[in-house]
Coordinates of C-alpha atoms and ligand atoms in Angstrom, one line a residue:
Chain A
X1 CA -16.0 11.5 19.8
X2 CA -13.4 14.3 20.1
X3 CA -14.1 17.9 19.4
X4 CA -11.9 17.7 16.4
X5 CA -13.9 14.9 14.9
X6 CA -17.2 16.6 15.8
X7 CA -15.9 19.7 14.0
X8 CA -14.9 17.6 11.0
X9 CA -18.3 15.9 10.7
X10 CA -20.6 19.0 11.0
X11 CA -24.3 18.3 10.9
X12 CA -24.4 20.1 7.6
X13 CA -21.8 17.7 6.1
X14 CA -23.6 14.6 7.4
X15 CA -26.9 16.0 6.0
X16 CA -25.5 16.6 2.6
X17 CA -23.9 13.2 2.6
X18 CA -27.1 11.4 3.5
X19 CA -29.3 13.7 1.3
X20 CA -27.2 14.9 -1.6
X21 CA -28.4 18.0 -3.4
X22 CA -28.4 18.3 -7.2
X23 CA -26.8 14.8 -7.8
X24 CA -26.8 13.7 -11.4
X25 CA -24.9 14.7 -14.5
X26 CA -26.1 17.5 -16.8
X27 CA -27.6 16.5 -20.1
X28 CA -25.8 19.1 -22.1
X29 CA -22.5 19.8 -20.3
X30 CA -20.0 21.8 -22.3
X31 CA -17.2 20.5 -20.1
X32 CA -16.9 17.5 -17.9
X33 CA -14.1 16.2 -15.6
X34 CA -13.6 12.9 -13.9
X35 CA -11.3 13.0 -10.8
X36 CA -10.2 10.2 -8.5
X37 CA -8.4 10.3 -5.2
X38 CA -5.9 7.5 -5.9
X39 CA -5.2 6.8 -2.3
X40 CA -8.7 5.8 -1.4
X41 CA -10.6 5.5 -4.7
X42 CA -13.0 8.3 -4.1
X43 CA -14.5 9.3 -7.5
X44 CA -16.4 12.3 -8.8
X45 CA -17.5 13.6 -12.2
X46 CA -18.5 17.2 -12.5
X47 CA -20.1 18.7 -15.6
X48 CA -20.7 22.4 -16.3
X49 CA -22.5 24.6 -18.8
X50 CA -23.1 28.4 -19.1
X51 CA -26.5 29.6 -20.0
X52 CA -27.4 32.7 -22.1
X53 CA -27.1 35.0 -19.1
X54 CA -23.7 33.7 -18.3
X55 CA -24.8 31.7 -15.3
X56 CA -23.2 28.4 -14.4
X57 CA -25.0 25.1 -14.3
X58 CA -23.4 22.2 -12.5
X59 CA -24.1 18.5 -12.3
X60 CA -22.2 15.7 -10.6
X61 CA -22.0 12.0 -9.9
X62 CA -19.7 10.3 -7.5
X63 CA -18.9 7.7 -4.9
X64 CA -16.7 7.9 -2.0
X65 CA -16.4 9.1 1.6
X66 CA -18.7 11.4 3.4
X67 CA -16.4 14.4 3.0
X68 CA -15.9 14.0 -0.8
X69 CA -19.6 13.4 -1.4
X70 CA -20.9 16.1 0.9
X71 CA -18.4 18.5 -0.7
X72 CA -19.8 17.8 -4.2
X73 CA -23.3 18.3 -3.0
X74 CA -22.5 21.6 -1.2
X75 CA -20.6 22.9 -4.1
X76 CA -23.3 22.1 -6.6
X77 CA -26.0 23.7 -4.5
X78 CA -23.9 26.7 -4.0
X79 CA -22.9 27.2 -7.6
X80 CA -26.0 26.1 -9.5
X81 CA -27.1 29.1 -11.5
X82 CA -24.3 31.3 -10.0
X83 CA -22.6 34.2 -11.8
X84 CA -19.0 33.7 -12.7
X85 CA -17.9 36.2 -10.1
X86 CA -19.6 34.1 -7.5
X87 CA -17.9 31.0 -8.9
X88 CA -14.6 32.7 -8.7
X89 CA -15.2 33.8 -5.1
X90 CA -16.2 30.5 -4.0
X91 CA -13.4 28.6 -5.7
X92 CA -10.8 30.9 -4.2
X93 CA -12.4 30.9 -0.7
X94 CA -12.7 27.1 -0.6
X95 CA -9.1 26.5 -1.6
X96 CA -8.0 29.1 1.0
X97 CA -10.1 27.3 3.6
X98 CA -8.6 23.9 2.8
X99 CA -5.0 25.3 3.1
X100 CA -5.7 27.1 6.4
X101 CA -4.6 24.1 8.7
X102 CA -7.7 24.7 10.9
X103 CA -7.0 28.4 11.5
X104 CA -9.1 29.8 8.6
X105 CA -12.0 32.2 9.0
X106 CA -14.4 30.8 6.5
X107 CA -16.0 33.3 4.3
X108 CA -19.7 32.6 4.6
X109 CA -20.8 35.0 1.8
X110 CA -18.6 33.1 -0.7
X111 CA -19.1 29.6 0.6
X112 CA -22.6 29.2 2.1
X113 CA -22.7 25.7 3.6
X114 CA -19.2 25.3 2.5
X115 CA -18.0 26.9 5.7
X116 CA -18.8 23.6 7.4
X117 CA -15.7 22.2 5.9
X118 CA -13.4 24.3 8.1
X119 CA -12.7 21.4 10.3
X120 CA -11.4 19.3 7.4
X121 CA -8.3 21.4 7.0
X122 CA -6.9 19.9 10.3
X123 CA -6.8 16.5 8.6
X124 CA -4.3 16.5 5.7
X125 CA -5.6 13.1 4.5
X126 CA -9.1 14.5 4.2
X127 CA -8.4 17.8 2.4
X128 CA -8.0 15.9 -0.9
X129 CA -11.4 14.4 -0.3
X130 CA -13.0 17.9 0.2
X131 CA -11.2 19.4 -2.7
X132 CA -11.9 16.6 -5.2
X133 CA -15.2 18.0 -6.6
X134 CA -13.7 21.5 -6.6
X135 CA -10.8 20.3 -8.6
X136 CA -13.2 18.6 -11.0
X137 CA -15.2 21.8 -11.3
X138 CA -12.2 23.8 -12.2
X139 CA -11.0 21.3 -14.8
X140 CA -14.5 20.9 -16.3
X141 CA -14.8 24.8 -16.4
X142 CA -11.4 25.0 -18.2
X143 CA -12.4 22.2 -20.6
X144 CA -15.6 24.2 -21.4
X145 CA -13.5 27.2 -22.0
X146 CA -15.2 29.1 -19.1
X147 CA -12.6 31.5 -17.8
X148 CA -13.1 33.4 -14.6
X149 CA -11.4 36.8 -13.9
X150 CA -9.8 35.9 -10.6
X151 CA -7.6 32.8 -11.0
X152 CA -7.9 30.4 -8.1
X153 CA -4.8 29.4 -6.2
X154 CA -3.3 26.3 -7.7
X155 CA -4.2 23.1 -5.8
X156 CA -1.7 21.7 -3.5
Chain B
X1 CA -7.2 -10.4 27.7
X2 CA -4.0 -12.3 27.0
X3 CA -3.3 -14.6 24.1
X4 CA -1.3 -17.7 25.2
X5 CA 1.6 -17.8 22.8
X6 CA 3.4 -14.6 23.7
X7 CA 4.0 -12.3 26.7
X8 CA 2.8 -9.3 24.8
X9 CA 3.0 -6.8 27.7
X10 CA 6.6 -7.6 28.1
X11 CA 7.4 -7.4 24.3
X12 CA 5.6 -4.1 24.0
X13 CA 8.3 -2.5 26.2
X14 CA 10.8 -3.2 23.5
X15 CA 8.9 -0.8 21.1
X16 CA 9.3 2.8 22.3
X17 CA 6.7 4.1 19.9
X18 CA 4.0 2.1 21.5
X19 CA 4.5 4.3 24.6
X20 CA 3.3 7.4 22.9
X21 CA -0.2 8.7 22.7
X22 CA -2.1 10.2 19.8
X23 CA -4.9 12.5 19.0
X24 CA -4.9 14.3 22.4
X25 CA -3.8 11.7 24.8
X26 CA -5.2 8.5 23.6
X27 CA -3.1 5.2 23.9
X28 CA -1.9 4.1 20.5
X29 CA -3.5 0.9 19.2
X30 CA -1.3 0.1 16.2
X31 CA -3.1 -2.2 13.8
X32 CA -1.3 -1.3 10.5
X33 CA 1.7 -3.6 10.6
X34 CA 0.9 -4.9 7.1
X35 CA 1.8 -1.4 5.9
X36 CA 4.9 -1.2 8.1
X37 CA 5.9 -2.6 11.4
X38 CA 7.2 -0.7 14.4
X39 CA 10.8 -1.1 15.4
X40 CA 12.3 -2.4 18.7
X41 CA 15.2 -0.8 20.6
X42 CA 17.4 -3.6 19.4
X43 CA 17.1 -2.3 15.8
X44 CA 17.4 1.3 16.6
X45 CA 20.4 0.7 18.7
X46 CA 22.1 -1.4 16.2
X47 CA 21.8 1.3 13.5
X48 CA 23.1 3.9 15.9
X49 CA 26.0 1.8 17.0
X50 CA 27.0 1.2 13.5
X51 CA 27.1 4.9 12.7
X52 CA 28.9 5.6 16.0
X53 CA 31.6 3.0 15.5
X54 CA 32.1 1.6 12.0
X55 CA 30.6 3.9 9.5
X56 CA 32.4 3.7 6.0
X57 CA 31.7 2.9 2.4
X58 CA 31.6 -0.9 2.0
X59 CA 33.6 -2.9 -0.5
X60 CA 35.9 0.1 -1.1
X61 CA 39.0 1.4 0.5
X62 CA 41.6 -0.3 2.6
X63 CA 41.2 1.3 5.9
X64 CA 40.0 -0.3 9.1
X65 CA 36.5 1.4 9.2
X66 CA 35.9 0.1 5.6
X67 CA 36.7 -3.3 6.7
X68 CA 34.5 -3.2 9.7
X69 CA 31.7 -1.7 7.7
X70 CA 32.0 -4.4 5.1
X71 CA 32.0 -7.1 7.7
X72 CA 28.9 -5.6 9.3
X73 CA 27.2 -5.5 5.9
X74 CA 28.1 -9.0 4.9
X75 CA 27.3 -10.5 8.3
X76 CA 23.9 -8.9 8.1
X77 CA 23.4 -10.7 4.7
X78 CA 24.4 -14.0 6.3
X79 CA 22.0 -13.5 9.2
X80 CA 19.1 -12.6 7.0
X81 CA 19.9 -15.5 4.7
X82 CA 19.8 -17.8 7.7
X83 CA 16.4 -16.6 8.7
X84 CA 14.9 -17.9 5.5
X85 CA 17.1 -20.9 5.0
X86 CA 19.2 -19.3 2.2
X87 CA 22.8 -19.1 1.3
X88 CA 24.2 -15.5 1.9
X89 CA 25.4 -15.2 -1.7
X90 CA 21.9 -15.7 -2.9
X91 CA 20.5 -12.7 -1.0
X92 CA 20.5 -9.3 -2.8
X93 CA 19.8 -6.1 -0.9
X94 CA 17.5 -3.6 -2.6
X95 CA 15.7 -0.5 -1.4
X96 CA 12.4 -2.3 -0.9
X97 CA 10.3 -5.1 -2.3
X98 CA 9.0 -2.9 -5.0
X99 CA 12.6 -2.5 -6.3
X100 CA 13.1 -6.2 -6.0
X101 CA 10.1 -7.0 -8.2
X102 CA 11.1 -4.3 -10.7
X103 CA 14.6 -5.9 -10.8
X104 CA 12.9 -9.1 -11.8
X105 CA 10.6 -7.6 -14.4
X106 CA 13.5 -5.4 -15.9
X107 CA 15.6 -8.5 -16.2
X108 CA 13.1 -9.6 -19.0
X109 CA 12.9 -6.3 -20.8
X110 CA 16.6 -5.7 -20.6
X111 CA 17.4 -9.2 -21.9
X112 CA 14.8 -8.8 -24.6
X113 CA 16.3 -5.5 -25.7
X114 CA 19.8 -6.9 -25.6
X115 CA 18.8 -10.0 -27.7
X116 CA 17.4 -7.8 -30.2
X117 CA 20.9 -6.3 -30.6
X118 CA 22.4 -9.7 -31.0
X119 CA 23.6 -9.9 -27.3
X120 CA 24.0 -13.2 -25.6
X121 CA 21.3 -13.7 -23.0
X122 CA 19.4 -16.4 -21.2
X123 CA 16.7 -17.3 -23.8
X124 CA 14.1 -17.8 -21.1
X125 CA 14.2 -14.1 -20.4
X126 CA 13.5 -13.0 -24.0
X127 CA 9.9 -12.1 -24.6
X128 CA 7.9 -11.9 -27.8
X129 CA 4.3 -11.1 -28.6
X130 CA 3.7 -14.8 -28.4
X131 CA 4.9 -14.9 -24.7
X132 CA 2.8 -14.6 -21.6
X133 CA 3.3 -13.4 -18.0
X134 CA 1.0 -14.6 -15.3
X135 CA 0.0 -12.9 -12.0
X136 CA -3.1 -13.2 -9.8
X137 CA -6.0 -10.8 -9.3
X138 CA -4.9 -10.2 -5.7
X139 CA -1.4 -8.7 -6.4
X140 CA -0.2 -5.6 -4.7
X141 CA 0.5 -3.0 -7.4
X142 CA 4.2 -3.6 -6.8
X143 CA 3.7 -7.1 -8.3
X144 CA 1.3 -6.0 -11.1
X145 CA 2.5 -2.8 -12.7
X146 CA 6.1 -3.8 -13.3
X147 CA 4.6 -6.8 -15.3
X148 CA 2.1 -4.7 -17.1
X149 CA 4.9 -2.4 -18.2
X150 CA 7.1 -5.4 -19.3
X151 CA 4.2 -6.6 -21.4
X152 CA 3.7 -3.1 -22.9
X153 CA 7.3 -3.0 -23.8
X154 CA 7.5 -6.5 -25.4
X155 CA 4.0 -7.2 -26.7
X156 CA 3.7 -10.2 -24.3
X157 CA 0.3 -11.0 -22.9
X158 CA -0.5 -10.4 -19.3
X159 CA -2.7 -13.1 -17.8
X160 CA -4.0 -13.6 -14.3
X161 CA -5.5 -16.2 -12.1
X162 CA -8.8 -14.9 -10.9
X163 CA -10.4 -15.2 -7.4
X164 CA -13.2 -17.1 -5.8
X165 CA -16.0 -15.3 -3.8
X166 CA -14.4 -16.3 -0.5
X167 CA -11.1 -14.7 -1.3
X168 CA -9.0 -17.5 -2.7
X169 CA -7.2 -18.1 -5.9
X170 CA -9.4 -20.0 -8.4
X171 CA -7.2 -23.0 -8.9
X172 CA -9.3 -24.1 -11.9
X173 CA -7.6 -21.2 -13.7
X174 CA -4.2 -22.6 -13.4
X175 CA -4.2 -23.4 -17.1
X176 CA -3.5 -19.8 -17.9
X177 CA 0.1 -20.9 -17.2
X178 CA 1.1 -22.7 -20.4
X179 CA 4.1 -23.1 -22.6
X180 CA 3.8 -19.5 -23.8
X181 CA 4.5 -18.4 -20.2
X182 CA 7.8 -16.8 -19.4
X183 CA 7.2 -15.6 -15.8
X184 CA 4.7 -16.5 -13.1
X185 CA 4.7 -13.9 -10.3
X186 CA 2.4 -14.4 -7.4
X187 CA 1.9 -13.1 -3.9
X188 CA 2.4 -15.6 -1.0
X189 CA 0.1 -13.8 1.4
X190 CA -2.2 -11.2 0.2
X191 CA -1.8 -7.8 1.9
X192 CA -5.5 -7.0 1.3
X193 CA -7.4 -10.4 1.8
X194 CA -5.0 -12.0 4.1
X195 CA -5.1 -15.2 2.0
X196 CA -2.1 -17.5 2.1
X197 CA -1.8 -18.9 -1.4
X198 CA -0.7 -22.5 -2.4
X199 CA 2.5 -21.1 -4.0
X200 CA 4.2 -24.5 -4.1
X201 CA 1.8 -26.0 -6.6
X202 CA 1.7 -22.9 -8.7
X203 CA 5.6 -22.7 -8.8
X204 CA 5.7 -26.3 -9.8
X205 CA 3.4 -25.6 -12.6
X206 CA 5.6 -22.7 -13.7
X207 CA 8.6 -25.0 -13.6
X208 CA 6.8 -27.6 -15.7
X209 CA 6.3 -25.1 -18.6
X210 CA 9.8 -23.6 -18.2
X211 CA 8.7 -20.3 -16.8
X212 CA 10.6 -18.3 -14.1
X213 CA 8.6 -18.5 -10.8
X214 CA 8.7 -15.4 -8.6
X215 CA 7.0 -15.0 -5.2
X216 CA 6.1 -11.8 -3.4
X217 CA 6.7 -12.8 0.2
X218 CA 6.3 -9.3 1.7
X219 CA 3.5 -10.4 4.0
X220 CA 4.5 -13.9 4.8
X221 CA 8.2 -13.8 5.8
X222 CA 7.5 -11.4 8.7
X223 CA 4.8 -13.6 10.1
X224 CA 5.5 -17.3 9.5
X225 CA 8.4 -19.6 9.0
X226 CA 9.3 -19.4 5.3
X227 CA 12.2 -21.6 3.9
X228 CA 13.1 -20.4 0.4
X229 CA 13.7 -23.9 -0.8
X230 CA 10.2 -25.1 0.1
X231 CA 8.3 -22.7 -2.1
X232 CA 9.8 -23.9 -5.3
X233 CA 10.4 -20.4 -6.5
X234 CA 13.3 -19.1 -8.6
X235 CA 13.1 -15.6 -7.0
X236 CA 11.6 -14.3 -3.8
X237 CA 11.1 -10.8 -2.8
X238 CA 10.2 -9.0 0.5
X239 CA 10.8 -5.8 2.5
X240 CA 12.8 -5.2 5.7
X241 CA 10.5 -2.6 7.1
X242 CA 7.5 -5.1 7.5
X243 CA 9.6 -7.4 9.8
X244 CA 10.7 -4.9 12.4
X245 CA 13.6 -3.6 10.3
X246 CA 14.3 -0.1 9.0
X247 CA 12.9 1.4 6.0
X248 CA 15.1 1.6 2.9
X249 CA 16.1 -2.1 2.7
X250 CA 14.4 -4.8 0.6
X251 CA 15.4 -8.3 -0.3
X252 CA 15.7 -10.5 -3.3
X253 CA 16.5 -14.1 -3.0
X254 CA 17.3 -16.2 -6.1
X255 CA 18.5 -19.6 -7.1
X256 CA 22.2 -18.8 -7.8
X257 CA 22.0 -20.0 -11.5
X258 CA 18.9 -17.8 -12.1
X259 CA 20.4 -14.8 -10.3
X260 CA 23.6 -15.1 -12.3
X261 CA 21.6 -15.3 -15.6
X262 CA 19.7 -12.0 -15.0
X263 CA 21.1 -8.9 -16.6
X264 CA 21.8 -6.1 -14.1
X265 CA 19.0 -3.6 -13.3
X266 CA 20.7 -0.6 -11.8
X267 CA 24.3 -0.1 -13.1
X268 CA 27.3 1.9 -11.9
X269 CA 29.9 1.5 -9.2
X270 CA 30.5 -1.7 -7.2
X271 CA 28.6 -4.0 -9.5
X272 CA 31.3 -4.4 -12.2
X273 CA 34.1 -6.8 -13.0
X274 CA 36.0 -4.8 -15.6
X275 CA 35.3 -1.5 -17.3
X276 CA 36.7 0.0 -20.4
X277 CA 35.4 3.0 -22.4
X278 CA 33.8 0.5 -24.8
X279 CA 31.9 -1.7 -22.4
X280 CA 31.9 -3.6 -19.0
X281 CA 31.4 -7.0 -17.5
X282 CA 29.6 -7.5 -14.3
X283 CA 30.3 -9.0 -11.0
X284 CA 28.5 -12.2 -10.0
X285 CA 25.4 -11.9 -7.8
X286 CA 24.7 -10.4 -5.3
X287 CA 27.1 -7.5 -6.1
X288 CA 25.8 -7.4 -9.7
X289 CA 22.6 -6.0 -8.4
X290 CA 24.0 -3.7 -5.7
X291 CA 25.2 -0.7 -7.7
X292 CA 26.5 2.3 -5.7
X293 CA 27.1 2.7 -2.0
X294 CA 24.4 0.4 -0.4
X295 CA 22.2 0.8 2.7
X296 CA 24.6 -0.5 5.3
X297 CA 23.0 0.9 8.4
X298 CA 19.7 -0.6 7.3
X299 CA 21.2 -4.0 6.7
X300 CA 22.7 -3.9 10.2
X301 CA 19.3 -2.8 11.6
X302 CA 17.6 -5.7 9.7
X303 CA 20.1 -8.1 11.1
X304 CA 19.1 -6.9 14.6
X305 CA 15.5 -7.4 13.5
X306 CA 15.8 -11.0 12.5
X307 CA 17.9 -11.7 15.6
X308 CA 15.0 -10.2 17.7
X309 CA 12.4 -12.3 15.8
X310 CA 14.5 -15.4 16.3
X311 CA 14.7 -14.6 20.0
X312 CA 10.9 -14.4 20.2
X313 CA 10.5 -17.3 17.9
X314 CA 8.7 -16.9 14.6
X315 CA 6.6 -20.0 15.3
X316 CA 5.4 -18.4 18.5
X317 CA 4.6 -15.2 16.6
X318 CA 2.6 -17.2 14.0
X319 CA 0.7 -19.0 16.7
X320 CA 0.0 -15.7 18.5
X321 CA -1.2 -14.0 15.4
X322 CA -3.4 -16.9 14.5
X323 CA -5.3 -16.4 17.9
X324 CA -5.6 -12.7 17.1
X325 CA -6.9 -13.5 13.6
X326 CA -9.4 -16.0 15.0
X327 CA -10.6 -13.6 17.5
X328 CA -10.9 -10.7 14.9
X329 CA -12.8 -12.8 12.4
X330 CA -15.2 -14.1 15.0
X331 CA -15.8 -10.6 16.2
X332 CA -16.2 -8.9 12.9
X333 CA -18.3 -11.5 11.2
X334 CA -20.8 -11.3 14.1
X335 CA -21.2 -7.5 13.8
X336 CA -24.3 -6.4 12.0
X337 CA -23.5 -4.4 8.8
X338 CA -19.9 -5.6 8.7
X339 CA -18.6 -7.8 5.9
X340 CA -15.2 -9.3 5.7
X341 CA -13.5 -9.1 2.3
X342 CA -11.3 -12.2 2.1
X343 CA -11.4 -15.6 3.8
X344 CA -13.7 -15.8 6.9
X345 CA -11.9 -18.9 8.2
X346 CA -8.4 -19.0 9.8
X347 CA -7.3 -21.7 7.3
X348 CA -4.4 -20.6 5.2
X349 CA -4.9 -17.1 6.3
X350 CA -2.8 -14.4 7.8
X351 CA -3.7 -11.5 10.1
X352 CA -4.4 -8.8 7.6
X353 CA -8.3 -8.5 7.7
X354 CA -10.2 -6.3 5.3
X355 CA -13.8 -5.4 5.9
X356 CA -16.5 -3.1 4.7
X357 CA -19.3 -1.6 6.8
X358 CA -22.8 -1.0 5.2
X359 CA -23.5 2.7 4.7
X360 CA -20.0 3.8 5.7
X361 CA -17.0 4.6 3.6
X362 CA -13.8 3.2 4.9
X363 CA -12.3 6.7 5.1
X364 CA -15.0 7.6 7.7
X365 CA -14.5 4.4 9.6
X366 CA -10.8 5.0 9.7
X367 CA -11.3 8.6 10.9
X368 CA -13.5 7.5 13.8
X369 CA -11.0 4.8 14.7
X370 CA -8.1 7.3 14.5
X371 CA -10.0 9.6 16.9
X372 CA -9.9 6.7 19.4
X373 CA -6.2 6.1 18.9
X374 CA -6.7 3.0 16.7
X375 CA -4.5 3.1 13.6
X376 CA -5.8 1.0 10.7
X377 CA -5.4 1.5 7.0
X378 CA -8.2 2.5 4.7
X379 CA -8.2 2.6 0.9
X380 CA -7.5 0.1 -1.8
X381 CA -4.2 -1.0 -0.1
X382 CA -2.4 -0.8 -3.5
X383 CA -4.6 -3.6 -4.7
X384 CA -7.2 -1.7 -6.6
X385 CA -8.1 -4.5 -9.0
X386 CA -8.8 -6.8 -6.0
X387 CA -11.3 -4.2 -4.7
X388 CA -12.9 -4.0 -8.0
X389 CA -13.2 -7.8 -8.0
X390 CA -15.2 -7.6 -4.9
X391 CA -17.2 -4.6 -6.0
X392 CA -16.0 -2.3 -3.3
X393 CA -14.2 1.0 -3.8
X394 CA -12.0 0.5 -0.7
X395 CA -11.8 -1.4 2.6
X396 CA -10.9 -0.9 6.1
X397 CA -8.0 -3.2 7.0
X398 CA -6.6 -4.2 10.4
X399 CA -3.3 -6.1 10.6
X400 CA -1.4 -7.3 13.6
X401 CA 2.0 -8.2 14.7
X402 CA 3.7 -9.7 17.8
X403 CA 3.0 -6.5 19.9
X404 CA -0.8 -6.7 19.5
X405 CA -3.1 -8.3 21.9
X406 CA -6.7 -9.3 21.9
X407 CA -7.6 -6.0 23.5
X408 CA -6.4 -4.2 20.4
X409 CA -8.9 -6.2 18.3
X410 CA -11.6 -5.3 20.7
X411 CA -10.7 -1.6 20.5
X412 CA -11.0 -1.7 16.8
X413 CA -14.4 -3.5 16.9
X414 CA -15.6 -0.9 19.5
X415 CA -14.5 1.9 17.1
X416 CA -16.4 0.4 14.2
X417 CA -19.5 0.2 16.4
X418 CA -19.0 3.9 17.4
X419 CA -18.7 4.9 13.8
X420 CA -21.9 3.0 12.9
X421 CA -23.7 4.8 15.7
X422 CA -22.3 8.2 14.9
X423 CA -23.3 7.9 11.2
X424 CA -26.6 6.4 12.2
X425 CA -26.3 3.3 10.1
X426 CA -27.2 0.7 12.7
Ligands
PLP501 C1 2.1 -8.0 -0.8 C2 3.0 -6.8 -0.9 N1 3.8 -6.7 -2.0 C3 4.7 -5.7 -2.1 C4 4.7 -4.6 -1.3 C5 5.6 -3.5 -1.5 O1 6.5 -3.3 -0.5 P1 7.4 -2.0 -0.4 O2 6.4 -0.9 -0.4 O3 8.1 -2.1 0.9 O4 8.2 -2.0 -1.6 C6 3.9 -4.6 -0.2 C7 3.8 -3.5 0.8 O5 2.9 -2.8 1.0 C8 3.0 -5.8 0.0 O6 2.2 -5.8 1.0

């Protein structure tokens, strides 16, 4: 396997793919979004809810390739019970990373295991896969009326 | 390993792109010709020569270049017609097969709308909520969505012939074609399953009930001898870019009485007979369907493509691809964890082979193959309902052409095994 492909399929990504964290939809989501990648049929549904302390709760369900499903797992683990500031930082950092064409310096504070997706940004066809759950998150959040202070860059 | 019907290593020299490497120096193994084929020098040279010597707007102007350009364009039409046993005047140039199929579907909605205004149209083209349109469950979206839209506009019912477990049309469902049916539009060779359908008997059934019969021949004409008369269709559509020709040119063949009964699709310059401020009359086919300055260079390129195919021999290509298909099916069906979606036998089957790998998403299979220089297509192949029918979100598809050899199939199989090992699913 070439270095690029090894970099694409980081151990962390394969691990999240095989052992997804936090899979399952929330029982009482206040916003939910279903997204598909029409070129390959990847699907993900993300639901969100805010608790009394203004912490986010995230659930998801999906099917698709390793990148889209690992991305949903990493995102859910990262943002479960997170403050809205943290959600804002993560959303922005992930979009930036995906648009970095492989040259991005991933922000580990904001992204946690999400830094493993740095290699994806070299493969235009896979960026959509990685972004799919994040797009669903953003949409679910907006449907739930959960605004965050720092708007994320619009998706390409 | 060599197949017997063609001298592939000699043919490959005609295709400059096959010389290049991909992904850091790997030889290109191109197994995605069902999406689009590569182009030989002959096609590239013909387009270039046309622009260098004769470029002008066709059917307009009285200067020498305009005459030469018009000759080049019309001689391309004749050559392409000859390739499928048609008369030149029954061949319409479009931008691709998708446009050809839309032209057919819009003929019905335009005629229906004109009839509602008291216009004189062929009554076979007028749809009501009592009418039906029949497709199959293995259509490319290009031969499904235009008919869905037509039904949405007219209230007609969309029906389809379902599929059997082994990837063929369920001919027991032919009775969905009945005397309510106005159009039957089916794929000759499936781009996702590889199945070659018994179009003749379905077209005969369409004729019996007075429906227009339309065949999507995108995947058959590039790979096997097709004579338009033999299929029993009224209209036939295909694309130039899948048969070594340039992008930007598609074909529509029609029986001349049918073509001349269809209302125009795109309107404007070059497709008229007379024009006043109040209204216009239209030229006979094919000009009626070729509004605006057409794709002359592409037509010239496509003529070079069919001459190239004739030089190699379409029968030899078919025989060669049959060997590749047999080898690919034998290899894939023996691999643990691999399941072919579509016929597993070579009978009535083309070389597009879809498969799924247990525990692996096609995107990941495709990524590993790409890393090894092997270009295949992954996804739903614009046949999403077909994927649903077989309970898979997507497939990996390999498809061949005259420039592939048995080694290319082996390279793909080795790549699938490498993906299985990498992801730990074997
Ligand atoms: C069976 C079939 N029909 C229609 C089409 C549409 O062809 P085009 O994209 O050239 O319009 C394709 C191409 O993918 C095809 O394989």
